[in-house]
Coordinates of C-alpha atoms in Angstrom, one line a residue:
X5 CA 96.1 -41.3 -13.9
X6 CA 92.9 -39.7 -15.9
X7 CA 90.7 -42.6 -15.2
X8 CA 91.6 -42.0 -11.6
X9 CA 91.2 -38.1 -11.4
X10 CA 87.4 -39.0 -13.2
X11 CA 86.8 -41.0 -10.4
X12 CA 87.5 -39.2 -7.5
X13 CA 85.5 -36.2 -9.5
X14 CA 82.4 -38.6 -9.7
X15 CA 82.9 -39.5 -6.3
X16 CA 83.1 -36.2 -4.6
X17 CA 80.1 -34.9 -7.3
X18 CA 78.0 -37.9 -5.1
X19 CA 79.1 -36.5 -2.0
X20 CA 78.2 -33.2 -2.9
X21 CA 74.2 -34.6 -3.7
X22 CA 73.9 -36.3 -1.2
X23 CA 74.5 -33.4 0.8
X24 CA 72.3 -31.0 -0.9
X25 CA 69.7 -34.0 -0.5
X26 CA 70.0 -34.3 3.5
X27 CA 70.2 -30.0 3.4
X28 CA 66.5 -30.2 1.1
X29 CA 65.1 -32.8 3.3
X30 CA 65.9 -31.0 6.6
X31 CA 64.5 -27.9 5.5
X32 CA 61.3 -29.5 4.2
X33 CA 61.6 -31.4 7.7
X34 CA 61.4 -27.8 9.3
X35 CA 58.3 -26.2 7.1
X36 CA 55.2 -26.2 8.5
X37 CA 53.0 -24.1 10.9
X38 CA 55.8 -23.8 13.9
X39 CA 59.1 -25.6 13.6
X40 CA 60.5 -27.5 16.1
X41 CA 62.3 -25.1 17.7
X42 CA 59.5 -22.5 18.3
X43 CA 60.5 -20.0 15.1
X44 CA 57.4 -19.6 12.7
X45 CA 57.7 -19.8 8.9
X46 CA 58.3 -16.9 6.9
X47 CA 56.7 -15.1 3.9
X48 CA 59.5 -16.4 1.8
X49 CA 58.7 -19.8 3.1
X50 CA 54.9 -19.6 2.5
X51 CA 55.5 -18.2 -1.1
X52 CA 57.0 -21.4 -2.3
X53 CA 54.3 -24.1 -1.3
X54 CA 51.2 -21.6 -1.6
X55 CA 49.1 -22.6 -5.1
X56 CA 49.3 -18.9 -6.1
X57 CA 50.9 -18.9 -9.5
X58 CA 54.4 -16.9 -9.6
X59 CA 54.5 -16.4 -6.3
X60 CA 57.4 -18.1 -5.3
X61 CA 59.4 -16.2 -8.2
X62 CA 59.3 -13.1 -6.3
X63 CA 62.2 -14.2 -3.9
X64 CA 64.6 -15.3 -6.6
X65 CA 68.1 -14.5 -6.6
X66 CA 68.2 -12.9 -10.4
X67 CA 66.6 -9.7 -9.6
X68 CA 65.9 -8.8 -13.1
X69 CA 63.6 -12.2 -12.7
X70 CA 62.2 -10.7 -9.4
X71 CA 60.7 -7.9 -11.3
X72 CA 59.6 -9.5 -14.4
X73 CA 57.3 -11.7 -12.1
X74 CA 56.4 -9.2 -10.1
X75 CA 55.4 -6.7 -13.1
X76 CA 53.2 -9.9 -14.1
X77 CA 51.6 -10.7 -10.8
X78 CA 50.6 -6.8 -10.3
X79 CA 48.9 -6.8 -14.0
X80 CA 46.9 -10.1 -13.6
X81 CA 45.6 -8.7 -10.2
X82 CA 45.1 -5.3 -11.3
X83 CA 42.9 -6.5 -14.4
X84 CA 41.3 -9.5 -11.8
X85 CA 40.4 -6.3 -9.3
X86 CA 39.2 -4.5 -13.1
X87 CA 36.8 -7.8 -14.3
X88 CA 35.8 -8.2 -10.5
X89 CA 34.2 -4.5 -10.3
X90 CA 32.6 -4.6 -13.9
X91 CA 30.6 -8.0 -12.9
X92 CA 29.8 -6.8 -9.4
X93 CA 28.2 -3.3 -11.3
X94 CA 26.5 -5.9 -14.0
X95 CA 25.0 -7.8 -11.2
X96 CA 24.0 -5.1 -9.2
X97 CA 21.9 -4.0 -11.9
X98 CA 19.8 -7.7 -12.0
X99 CA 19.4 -7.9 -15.6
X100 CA 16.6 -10.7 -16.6
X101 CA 15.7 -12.0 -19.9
X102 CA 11.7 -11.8 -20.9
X103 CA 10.6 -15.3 -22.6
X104 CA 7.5 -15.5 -24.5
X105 CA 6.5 -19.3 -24.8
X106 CA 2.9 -21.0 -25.9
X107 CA 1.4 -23.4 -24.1
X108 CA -1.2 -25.6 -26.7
X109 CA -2.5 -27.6 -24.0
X110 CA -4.3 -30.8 -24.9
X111 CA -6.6 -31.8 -27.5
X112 CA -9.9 -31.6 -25.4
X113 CA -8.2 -28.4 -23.5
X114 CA -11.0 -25.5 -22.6
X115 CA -10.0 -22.2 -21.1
X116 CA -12.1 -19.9 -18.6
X117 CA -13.5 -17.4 -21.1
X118 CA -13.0 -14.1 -19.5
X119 CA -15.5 -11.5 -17.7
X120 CA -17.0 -9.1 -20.4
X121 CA -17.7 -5.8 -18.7
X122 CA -19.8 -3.2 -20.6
X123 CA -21.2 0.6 -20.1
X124 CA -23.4 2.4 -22.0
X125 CA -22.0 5.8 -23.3
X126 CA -25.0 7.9 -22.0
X127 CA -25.4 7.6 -18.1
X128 CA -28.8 8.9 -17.7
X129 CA -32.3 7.3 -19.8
X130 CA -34.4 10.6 -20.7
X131 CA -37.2 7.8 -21.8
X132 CA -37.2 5.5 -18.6
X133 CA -37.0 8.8 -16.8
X134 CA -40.2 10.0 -18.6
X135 CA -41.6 6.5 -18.0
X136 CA -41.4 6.5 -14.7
X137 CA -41.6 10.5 -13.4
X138 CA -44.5 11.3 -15.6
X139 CA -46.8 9.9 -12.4
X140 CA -45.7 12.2 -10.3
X141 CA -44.9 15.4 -12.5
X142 CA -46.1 17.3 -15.3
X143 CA -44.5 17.2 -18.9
X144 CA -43.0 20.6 -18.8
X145 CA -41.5 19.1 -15.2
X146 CA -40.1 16.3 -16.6
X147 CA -38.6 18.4 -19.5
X148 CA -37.3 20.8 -16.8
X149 CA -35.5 18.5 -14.6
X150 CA -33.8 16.2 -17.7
X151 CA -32.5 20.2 -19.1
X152 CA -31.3 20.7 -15.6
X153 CA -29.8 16.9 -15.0
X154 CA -28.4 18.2 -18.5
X155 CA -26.5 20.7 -16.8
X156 CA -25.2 18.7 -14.3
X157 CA -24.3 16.0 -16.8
X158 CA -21.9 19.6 -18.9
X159 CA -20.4 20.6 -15.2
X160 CA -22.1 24.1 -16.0
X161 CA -21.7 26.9 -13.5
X162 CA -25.2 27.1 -13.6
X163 CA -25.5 23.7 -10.8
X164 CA -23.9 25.9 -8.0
X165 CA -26.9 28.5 -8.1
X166 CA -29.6 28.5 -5.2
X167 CA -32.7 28.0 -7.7
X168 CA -30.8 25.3 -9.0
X169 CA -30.5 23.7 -6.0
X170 CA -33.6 24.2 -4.3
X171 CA -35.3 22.7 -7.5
X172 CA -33.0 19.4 -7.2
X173 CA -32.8 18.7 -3.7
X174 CA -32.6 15.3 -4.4
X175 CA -29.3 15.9 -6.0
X176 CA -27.8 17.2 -2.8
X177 CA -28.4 13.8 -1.2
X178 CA -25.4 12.5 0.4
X179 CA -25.2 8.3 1.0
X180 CA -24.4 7.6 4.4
X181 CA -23.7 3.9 3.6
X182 CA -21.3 2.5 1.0
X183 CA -24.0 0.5 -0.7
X184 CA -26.5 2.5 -0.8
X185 CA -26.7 4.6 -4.0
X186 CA -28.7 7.5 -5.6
X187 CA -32.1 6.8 -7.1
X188 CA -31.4 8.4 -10.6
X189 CA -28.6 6.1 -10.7
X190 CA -29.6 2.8 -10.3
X191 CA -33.6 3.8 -11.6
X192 CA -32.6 6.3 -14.3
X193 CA -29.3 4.2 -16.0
X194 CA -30.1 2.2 -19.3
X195 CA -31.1 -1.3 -17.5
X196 CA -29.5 -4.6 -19.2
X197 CA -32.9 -6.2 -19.6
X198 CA -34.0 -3.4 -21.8
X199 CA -30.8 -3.0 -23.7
X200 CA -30.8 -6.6 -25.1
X201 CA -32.5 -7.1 -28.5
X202 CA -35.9 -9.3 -27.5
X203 CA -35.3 -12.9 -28.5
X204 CA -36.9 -14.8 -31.3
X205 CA -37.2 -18.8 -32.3
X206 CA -33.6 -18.5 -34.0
X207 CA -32.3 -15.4 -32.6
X208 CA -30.7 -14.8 -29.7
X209 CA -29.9 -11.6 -28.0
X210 CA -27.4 -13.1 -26.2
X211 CA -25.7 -16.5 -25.9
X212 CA -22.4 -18.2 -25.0
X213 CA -21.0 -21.3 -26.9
X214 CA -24.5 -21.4 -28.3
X215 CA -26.5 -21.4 -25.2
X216 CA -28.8 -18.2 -24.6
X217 CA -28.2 -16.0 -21.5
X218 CA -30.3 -13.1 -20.1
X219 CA -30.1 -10.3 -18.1
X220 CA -29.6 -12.5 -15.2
X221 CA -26.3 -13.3 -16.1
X222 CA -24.4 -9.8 -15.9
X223 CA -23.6 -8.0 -12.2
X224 CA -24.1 -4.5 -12.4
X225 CA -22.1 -2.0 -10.5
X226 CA -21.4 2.0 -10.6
X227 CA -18.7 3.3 -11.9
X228 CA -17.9 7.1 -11.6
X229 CA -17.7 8.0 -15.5
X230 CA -20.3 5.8 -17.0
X231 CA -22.8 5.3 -14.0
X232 CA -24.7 2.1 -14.2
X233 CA -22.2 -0.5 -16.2
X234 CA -22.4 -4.8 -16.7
X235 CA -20.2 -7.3 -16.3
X236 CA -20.8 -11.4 -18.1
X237 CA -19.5 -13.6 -16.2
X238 CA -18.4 -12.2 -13.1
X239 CA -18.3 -15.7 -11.7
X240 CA -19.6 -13.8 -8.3
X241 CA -22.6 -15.2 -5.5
X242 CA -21.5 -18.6 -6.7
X243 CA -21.8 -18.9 -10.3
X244 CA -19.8 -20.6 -11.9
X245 CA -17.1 -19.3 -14.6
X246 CA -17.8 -19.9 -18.5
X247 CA -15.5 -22.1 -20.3
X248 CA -14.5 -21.9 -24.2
X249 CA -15.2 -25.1 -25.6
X250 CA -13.9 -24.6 -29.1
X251 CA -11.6 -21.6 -30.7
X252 CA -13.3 -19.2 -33.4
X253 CA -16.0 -17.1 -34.4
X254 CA -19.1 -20.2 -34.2
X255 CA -18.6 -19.5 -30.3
X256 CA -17.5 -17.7 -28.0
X257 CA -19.7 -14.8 -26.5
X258 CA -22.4 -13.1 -28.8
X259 CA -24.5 -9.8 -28.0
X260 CA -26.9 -8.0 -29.7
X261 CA -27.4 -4.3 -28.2
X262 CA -30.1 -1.2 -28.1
X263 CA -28.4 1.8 -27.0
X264 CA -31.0 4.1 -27.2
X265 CA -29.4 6.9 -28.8
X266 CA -32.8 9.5 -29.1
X267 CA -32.8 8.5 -25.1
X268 CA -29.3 10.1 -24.6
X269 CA -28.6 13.1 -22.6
X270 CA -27.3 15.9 -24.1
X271 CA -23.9 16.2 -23.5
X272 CA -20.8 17.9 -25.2
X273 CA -18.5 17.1 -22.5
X274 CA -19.2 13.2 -23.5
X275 CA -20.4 13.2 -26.8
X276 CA -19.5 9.4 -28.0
X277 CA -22.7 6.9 -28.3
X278 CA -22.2 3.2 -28.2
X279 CA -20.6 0.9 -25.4
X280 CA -17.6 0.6 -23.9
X281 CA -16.0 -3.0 -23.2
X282 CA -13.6 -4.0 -21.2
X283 CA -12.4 -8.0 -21.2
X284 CA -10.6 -8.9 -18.3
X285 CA -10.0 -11.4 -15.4
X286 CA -12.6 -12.4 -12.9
X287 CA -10.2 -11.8 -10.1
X288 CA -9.1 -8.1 -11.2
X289 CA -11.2 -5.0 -11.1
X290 CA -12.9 -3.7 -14.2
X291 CA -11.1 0.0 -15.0
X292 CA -13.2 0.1 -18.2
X293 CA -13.4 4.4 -18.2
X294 CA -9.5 3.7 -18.7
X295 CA -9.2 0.5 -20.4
X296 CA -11.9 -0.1 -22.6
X297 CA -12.4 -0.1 -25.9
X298 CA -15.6 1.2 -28.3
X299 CA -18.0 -0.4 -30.0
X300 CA -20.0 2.2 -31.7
X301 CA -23.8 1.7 -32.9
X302 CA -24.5 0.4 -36.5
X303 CA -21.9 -2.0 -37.2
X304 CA -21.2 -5.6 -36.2
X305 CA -18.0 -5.8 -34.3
X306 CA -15.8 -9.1 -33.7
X307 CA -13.1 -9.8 -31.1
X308 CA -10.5 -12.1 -31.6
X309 CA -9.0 -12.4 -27.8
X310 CA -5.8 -14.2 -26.9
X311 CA -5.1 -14.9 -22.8
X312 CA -1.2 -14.4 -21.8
X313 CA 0.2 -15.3 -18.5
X314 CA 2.6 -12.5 -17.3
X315 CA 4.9 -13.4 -14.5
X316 CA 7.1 -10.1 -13.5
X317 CA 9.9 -10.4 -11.0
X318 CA 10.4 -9.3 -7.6
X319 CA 12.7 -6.8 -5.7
X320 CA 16.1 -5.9 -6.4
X321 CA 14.6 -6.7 -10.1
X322 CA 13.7 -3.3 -12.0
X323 CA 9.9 -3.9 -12.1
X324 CA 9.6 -4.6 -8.4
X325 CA 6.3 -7.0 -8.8
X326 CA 4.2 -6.7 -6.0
X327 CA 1.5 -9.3 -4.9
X328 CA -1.9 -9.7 -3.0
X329 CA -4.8 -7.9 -3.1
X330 CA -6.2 -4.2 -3.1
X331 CA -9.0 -3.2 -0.7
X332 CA -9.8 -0.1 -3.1
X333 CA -13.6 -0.5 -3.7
X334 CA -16.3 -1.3 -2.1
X335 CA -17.6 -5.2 -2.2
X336 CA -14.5 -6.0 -3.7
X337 CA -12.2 -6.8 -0.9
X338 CA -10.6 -9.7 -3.0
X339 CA -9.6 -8.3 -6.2
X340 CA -6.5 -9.0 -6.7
X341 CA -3.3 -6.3 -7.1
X342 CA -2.8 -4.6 -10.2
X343 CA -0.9 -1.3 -11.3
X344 CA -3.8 0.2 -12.7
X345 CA -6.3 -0.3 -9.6
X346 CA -3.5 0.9 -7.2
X347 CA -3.2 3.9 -9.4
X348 CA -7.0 4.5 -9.6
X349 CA -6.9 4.0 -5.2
X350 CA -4.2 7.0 -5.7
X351 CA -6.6 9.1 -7.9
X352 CA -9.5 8.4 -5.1
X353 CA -6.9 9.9 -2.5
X354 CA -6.6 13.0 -4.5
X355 CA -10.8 13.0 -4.8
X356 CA -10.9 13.1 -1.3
X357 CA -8.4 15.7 -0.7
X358 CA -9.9 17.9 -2.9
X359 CA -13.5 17.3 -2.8
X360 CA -13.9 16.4 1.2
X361 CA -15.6 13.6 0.3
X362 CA -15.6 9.9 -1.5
X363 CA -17.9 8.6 -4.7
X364 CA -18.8 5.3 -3.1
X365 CA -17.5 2.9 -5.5
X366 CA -14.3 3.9 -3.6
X367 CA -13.3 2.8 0.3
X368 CA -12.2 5.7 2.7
X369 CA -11.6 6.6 5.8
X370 CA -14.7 6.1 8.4
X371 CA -14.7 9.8 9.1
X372 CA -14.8 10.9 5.2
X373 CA -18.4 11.0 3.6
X374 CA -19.7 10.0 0.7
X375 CA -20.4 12.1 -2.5
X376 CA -24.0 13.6 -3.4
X377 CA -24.4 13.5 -7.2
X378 CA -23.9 17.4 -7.7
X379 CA -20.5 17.2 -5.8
X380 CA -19.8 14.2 -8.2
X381 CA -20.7 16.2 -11.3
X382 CA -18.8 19.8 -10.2
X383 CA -15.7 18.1 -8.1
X384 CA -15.5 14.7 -8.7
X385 CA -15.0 14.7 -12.3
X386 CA -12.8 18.2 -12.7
X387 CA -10.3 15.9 -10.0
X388 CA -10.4 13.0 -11.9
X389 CA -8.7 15.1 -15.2
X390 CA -6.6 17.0 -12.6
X391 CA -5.0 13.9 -11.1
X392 CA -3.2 13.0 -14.5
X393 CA -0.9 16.5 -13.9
X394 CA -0.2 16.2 -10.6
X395 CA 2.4 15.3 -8.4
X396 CA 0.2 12.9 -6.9
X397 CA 0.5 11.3 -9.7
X398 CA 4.1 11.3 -10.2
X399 CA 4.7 9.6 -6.7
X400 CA 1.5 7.0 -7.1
X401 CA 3.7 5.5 -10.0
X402 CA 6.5 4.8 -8.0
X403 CA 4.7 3.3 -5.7
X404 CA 2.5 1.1 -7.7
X405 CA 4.8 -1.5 -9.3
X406 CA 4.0 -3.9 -11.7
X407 CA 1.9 -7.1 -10.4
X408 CA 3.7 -10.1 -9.6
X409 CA 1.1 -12.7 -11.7
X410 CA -1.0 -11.1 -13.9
X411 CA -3.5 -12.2 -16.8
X412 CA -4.4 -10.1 -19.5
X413 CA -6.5 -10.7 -22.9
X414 CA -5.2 -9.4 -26.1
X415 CA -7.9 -8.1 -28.4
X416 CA -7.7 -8.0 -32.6
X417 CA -10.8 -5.7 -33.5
X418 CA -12.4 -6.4 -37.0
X419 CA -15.8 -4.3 -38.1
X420 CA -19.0 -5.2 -40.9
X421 CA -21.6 -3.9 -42.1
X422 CA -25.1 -4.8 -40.2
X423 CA -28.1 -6.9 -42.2
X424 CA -30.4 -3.7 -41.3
X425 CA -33.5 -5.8 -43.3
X426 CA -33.3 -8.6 -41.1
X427 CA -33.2 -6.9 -37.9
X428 CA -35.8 -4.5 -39.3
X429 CA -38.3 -8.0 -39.7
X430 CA -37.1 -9.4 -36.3
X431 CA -38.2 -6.4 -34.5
X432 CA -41.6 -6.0 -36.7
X433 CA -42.8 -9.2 -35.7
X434 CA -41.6 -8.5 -32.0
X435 CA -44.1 -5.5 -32.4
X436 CA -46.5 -7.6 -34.2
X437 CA -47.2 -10.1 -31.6
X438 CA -45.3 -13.1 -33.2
X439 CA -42.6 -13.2 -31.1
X440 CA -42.7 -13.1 -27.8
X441 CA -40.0 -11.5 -25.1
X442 CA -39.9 -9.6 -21.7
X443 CA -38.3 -6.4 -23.5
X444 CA -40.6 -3.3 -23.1
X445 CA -42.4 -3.3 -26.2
X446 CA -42.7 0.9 -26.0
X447 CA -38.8 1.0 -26.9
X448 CA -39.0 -0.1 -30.2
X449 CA -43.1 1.0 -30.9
X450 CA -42.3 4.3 -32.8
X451 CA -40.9 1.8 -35.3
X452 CA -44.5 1.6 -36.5
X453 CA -44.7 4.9 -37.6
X454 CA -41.5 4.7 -39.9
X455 CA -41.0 4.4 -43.4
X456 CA -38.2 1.9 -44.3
X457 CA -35.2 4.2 -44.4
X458 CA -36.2 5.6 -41.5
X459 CA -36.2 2.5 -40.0
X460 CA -32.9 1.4 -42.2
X461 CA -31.7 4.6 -39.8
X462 CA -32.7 3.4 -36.6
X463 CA -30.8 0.1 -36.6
X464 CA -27.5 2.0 -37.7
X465 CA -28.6 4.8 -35.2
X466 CA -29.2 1.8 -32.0
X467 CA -28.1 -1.5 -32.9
X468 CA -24.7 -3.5 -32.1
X469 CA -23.4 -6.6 -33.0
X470 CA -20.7 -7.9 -30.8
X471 CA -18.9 -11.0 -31.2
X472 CA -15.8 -12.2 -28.5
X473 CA -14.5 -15.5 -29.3
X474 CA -10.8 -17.3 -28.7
X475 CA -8.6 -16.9 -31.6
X476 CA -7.2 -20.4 -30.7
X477 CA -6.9 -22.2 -27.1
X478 CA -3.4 -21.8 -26.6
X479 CA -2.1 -19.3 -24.3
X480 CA 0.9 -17.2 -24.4
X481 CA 3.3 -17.4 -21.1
X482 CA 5.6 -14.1 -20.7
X483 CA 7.8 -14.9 -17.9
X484 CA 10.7 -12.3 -16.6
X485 CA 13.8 -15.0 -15.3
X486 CA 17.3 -13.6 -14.1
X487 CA 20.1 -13.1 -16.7
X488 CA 22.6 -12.7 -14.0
X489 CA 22.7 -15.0 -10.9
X490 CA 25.1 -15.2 -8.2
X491 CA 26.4 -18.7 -9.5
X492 CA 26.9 -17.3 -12.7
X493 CA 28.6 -14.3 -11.2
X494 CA 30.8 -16.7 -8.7
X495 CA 32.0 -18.5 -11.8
X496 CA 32.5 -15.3 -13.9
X497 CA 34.6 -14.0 -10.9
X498 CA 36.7 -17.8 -10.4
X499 CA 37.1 -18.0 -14.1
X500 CA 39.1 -14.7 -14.3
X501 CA 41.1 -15.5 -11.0
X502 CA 42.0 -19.1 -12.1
X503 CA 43.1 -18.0 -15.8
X504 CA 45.4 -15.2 -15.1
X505 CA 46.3 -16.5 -11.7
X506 CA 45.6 -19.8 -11.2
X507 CA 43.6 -18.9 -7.6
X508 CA 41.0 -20.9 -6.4
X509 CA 38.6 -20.5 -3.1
X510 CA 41.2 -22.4 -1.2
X511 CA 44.2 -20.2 -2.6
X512 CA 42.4 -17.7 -0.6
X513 CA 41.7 -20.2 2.3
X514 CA 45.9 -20.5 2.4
X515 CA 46.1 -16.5 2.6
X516 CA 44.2 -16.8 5.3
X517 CA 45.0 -19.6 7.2
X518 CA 48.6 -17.9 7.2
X519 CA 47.4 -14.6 8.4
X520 CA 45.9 -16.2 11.4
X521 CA 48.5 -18.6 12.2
X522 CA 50.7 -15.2 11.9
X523 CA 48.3 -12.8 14.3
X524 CA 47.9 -16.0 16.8
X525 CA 52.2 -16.4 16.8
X526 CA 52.0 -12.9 17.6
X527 CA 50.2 -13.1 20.3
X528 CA 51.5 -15.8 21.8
X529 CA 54.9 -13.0 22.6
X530 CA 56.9 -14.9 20.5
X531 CA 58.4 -11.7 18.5
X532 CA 61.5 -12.2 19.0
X533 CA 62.0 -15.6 17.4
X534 CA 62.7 -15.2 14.4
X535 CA 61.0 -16.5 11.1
X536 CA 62.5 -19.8 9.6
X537 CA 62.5 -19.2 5.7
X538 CA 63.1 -22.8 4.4
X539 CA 65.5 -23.0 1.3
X540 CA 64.9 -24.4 -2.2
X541 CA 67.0 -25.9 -4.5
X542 CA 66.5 -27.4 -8.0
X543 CA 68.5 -30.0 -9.0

């Protein structure tokens, strides 16, 4: 009797699965886009086969379990939406990483050595001005004009009288092209050929990787602080750039200078003496009145220069690198961008507007004249200074970003004392007749007359030394690369989505795909069939 009753229970327990089997396999029969007879699946439906984690618990038929799952849901997506705004605000700010590398190059590497540009401290010669003006004036003539260049030179009040004027008219003279020039510029500026030392069997005034150069191998061009300035290897009207054969102090570039200090102007507004130098590119524009560096008289200086390769970024980064060129100066269409020229192109603006008129290192407007030298001395410079304060200012730095590619030298200055005795003999036996150069022998003639320590006094009074050689032939690459990319973002964004709710790009496809099937059952005008929500049972 048991064995029977266990029977029948296993048999109708059989029954019973196979029932619920043929119910599960009917339903699953029935899911899908539309069902057979016209009724679309519901939410219900969709939430148990969609790869959304815990979505399907939210129809269960424990409440309690209903609201657990959908307390977890809730949290996962409210700190998904949290981690989702924080890396779209770190990625709106395009962060980037600054990497310094060195690049050593090969054995037998050389690098272009770079353009040297140089300016003498005192912008007018009193003794080539006496040279040549004494043919055509008295002395007391000559004396006058230099006290009342003088004037000009210390933007006295005194330039703006009518006796001034009418004794200078030559000082009133305004350009009318942009390369032409006034004479006491180009005539009355310390000249390179007479600044060089004069050459001897085993001296050289000037030479590069132990080869002399002259006078003919520096470009000359004005500039509106130091008039009359030089530039070494400008690589311009075809020649060819200089290359550093080997790294240290045995070569490189090496000059020997005569400032001519007792030929200064007086001047308290400029008071320095020595050069100014400037080492730069070929392909960017020498800003040496804002760059530069001093070498003062007296003392032999030496340059240790390293080249770096800066590469900035470009819009929506912060330093907004901008590239091409800048047609700011005159003969110099092709110089390429930098920060500091745009800035100076501002600064010419602001000349312009303030002085009605252009110095004509600058390019302007066709309509807007060129500077005569007084206007240079009482407008020119007071805008220059003013330009620094103003809101002109302000505005040209936002508008002057960084350059995209840039190359710069780093400089590490060391001083030494000067072997005054030597020089002294050198430039004896110049005067003497035992060595020979092209250097105007009446520069250094009141030597003669000199005891030894007045002559000891000269050379620390006139002479430099300058020496600019590679520190080594590697260069240093600063590069700006992204930190935060939109593939690092898209995985930052499907890491958090997939660990807290197991989501996925086609997750979001199924969301979708049933939002559309729903607007499109819509509007087919099938609202009144109603939505098949297919049941499921575990075992």
């Amino acid at each position: 009797m048991f064995v029977t009753n266990q029977r029948n229970e296993i048999r109708t327990g059989i029954e019973t699965n196979q029932h619920e089997s043929e119910i599960r396999i009917k339903n699953l029969q029935t899911d899908g886009p539309d069902t057979s007879d016209g009724n679309f699946e519901g939410l219900r439906s969709f939430a148990h086969v969609t790869t959304l984690h815990g979505a399907r618990f939210l129809f269960s038929e424990s409440f309690f379990r209903r609201l657990v799952w959908l307390g977890m849901i809730i949290a996962c997506f409210g700190f998904c939406i949290y981690q989702t705004y924080s890396c779209l605000w770190q990625f709106s700010l395009y962060p980037f990483n600054t990497k310094m590398t060195t690049n050593f190059g090969k054995d037998d590497r050389q690098l272009p050595f770079p353009a040297v540009t140089l300016c003498n401290f005192n912008t007018f010669n009193t003794r080539l001005f006496r040279q040549i003006e004494k043919s055509y004036f008295n002395e007391s003539q000559i004396e006058r004009h230099i006290a009342d260049i003088a004037l000009m030179a210390t933007r006295s009040d005194d330039v703006l009288g009518k006796d001034f004027r009418e004794r200078n008219p030559w000082l009133l003279y305004r350009p009318k092209l942009a390369n032409e020039t006034n004479p006491f510029v180009l005539e009355f500026s310390h000249q390179m050929e007479d600044m060089l030392l004069p050459n001897g069997d085993l001296f050289y005034s000037c030479s590069i990787n132990g080869k002399k150069c002259d006078a003919n191998n520096f470009t000359s061009f004005l500039n509106p602080l130091y008039a009359k300035c030089y530039t070494f290897n400008a690589a311009k009207n075809g020649k060819l750039s200089q290359s550093a054969l080997f790294a240290g102090k045995q070569s490189g570039f090496k000059l020997r200078l005569n400032i001519e200090r007792e030929s200064y102007l007086p001047n308290l507004v400029w008071s320095s003496v020595g050069i100014v130098i400037l080492i730069h590119d070929q392909n960017s524009y020498p800003i040496v009145e804002e760059f530069g560096f001093v070498v003062p008289p007296g003392m032999s200086t030496t340059c240790a220069i390293r080249r770096r390769n800066i590469t900035n970024l470009p819009h929506p980064y912060s330093t907004k690198c901008k590239e091409g060129t800048l047609e700011a100066f005159n003969g110099a269409s092709q110089i390429a961008y930098s920060k500091q020229a745009c800035l100076i192109k501002c600064r010419n603006k602001y000349t312009i507007k303030t002085c009605n008129c252009t110095p004509t290192k600058f390019k302007a407007d066709p309509g807007v004249p060129f500077c005569a030298p007084i206007e240079e001395a009482t407008c020119v410079y007071k805008s220059l200074e003013e330009f620094g304060n103003s809101d002109e200012r302000k505005t040209c730095e936002k508008e002057c970003p960084e350059p995209c590619n840039q190359i710069e030298y780093k400089t590490s200055i060391s001083y030494s004392g000067l072997q005054r005795g030597a020089l002294i003999q050198h430039l004896m036996s110049f005067l003497n007749g035992t060595e020979k150069s092209s250097v105007d022998r009446s520069i250094y003639e009141p030597l003669l007359n000199m005891t030894k320590a007045e002559r000891e006094k000269y050379i620390d009074d006139n002479i430099i030394s300058l020496d600019i050689y590679f520190e080594d032939l590697s260069v240093d690459i600063i590069t700006q690369t992204p930190l935060y990319e939109t593939w690092a973002l898209i995985g930052n964004l499907g890491g958090t989505f997939g660990l807290f709710l197991g989501m996925s790009c086609l997750t979001l496809f199924e969301f979708v795909d049933f939002a559309f099937r729903k607007i499109a059952h819509l509007a087919k005008g099938d609202r009144g069939k109603r939505a098949v929500n297919v049941q499921y049972q575990t075992e």
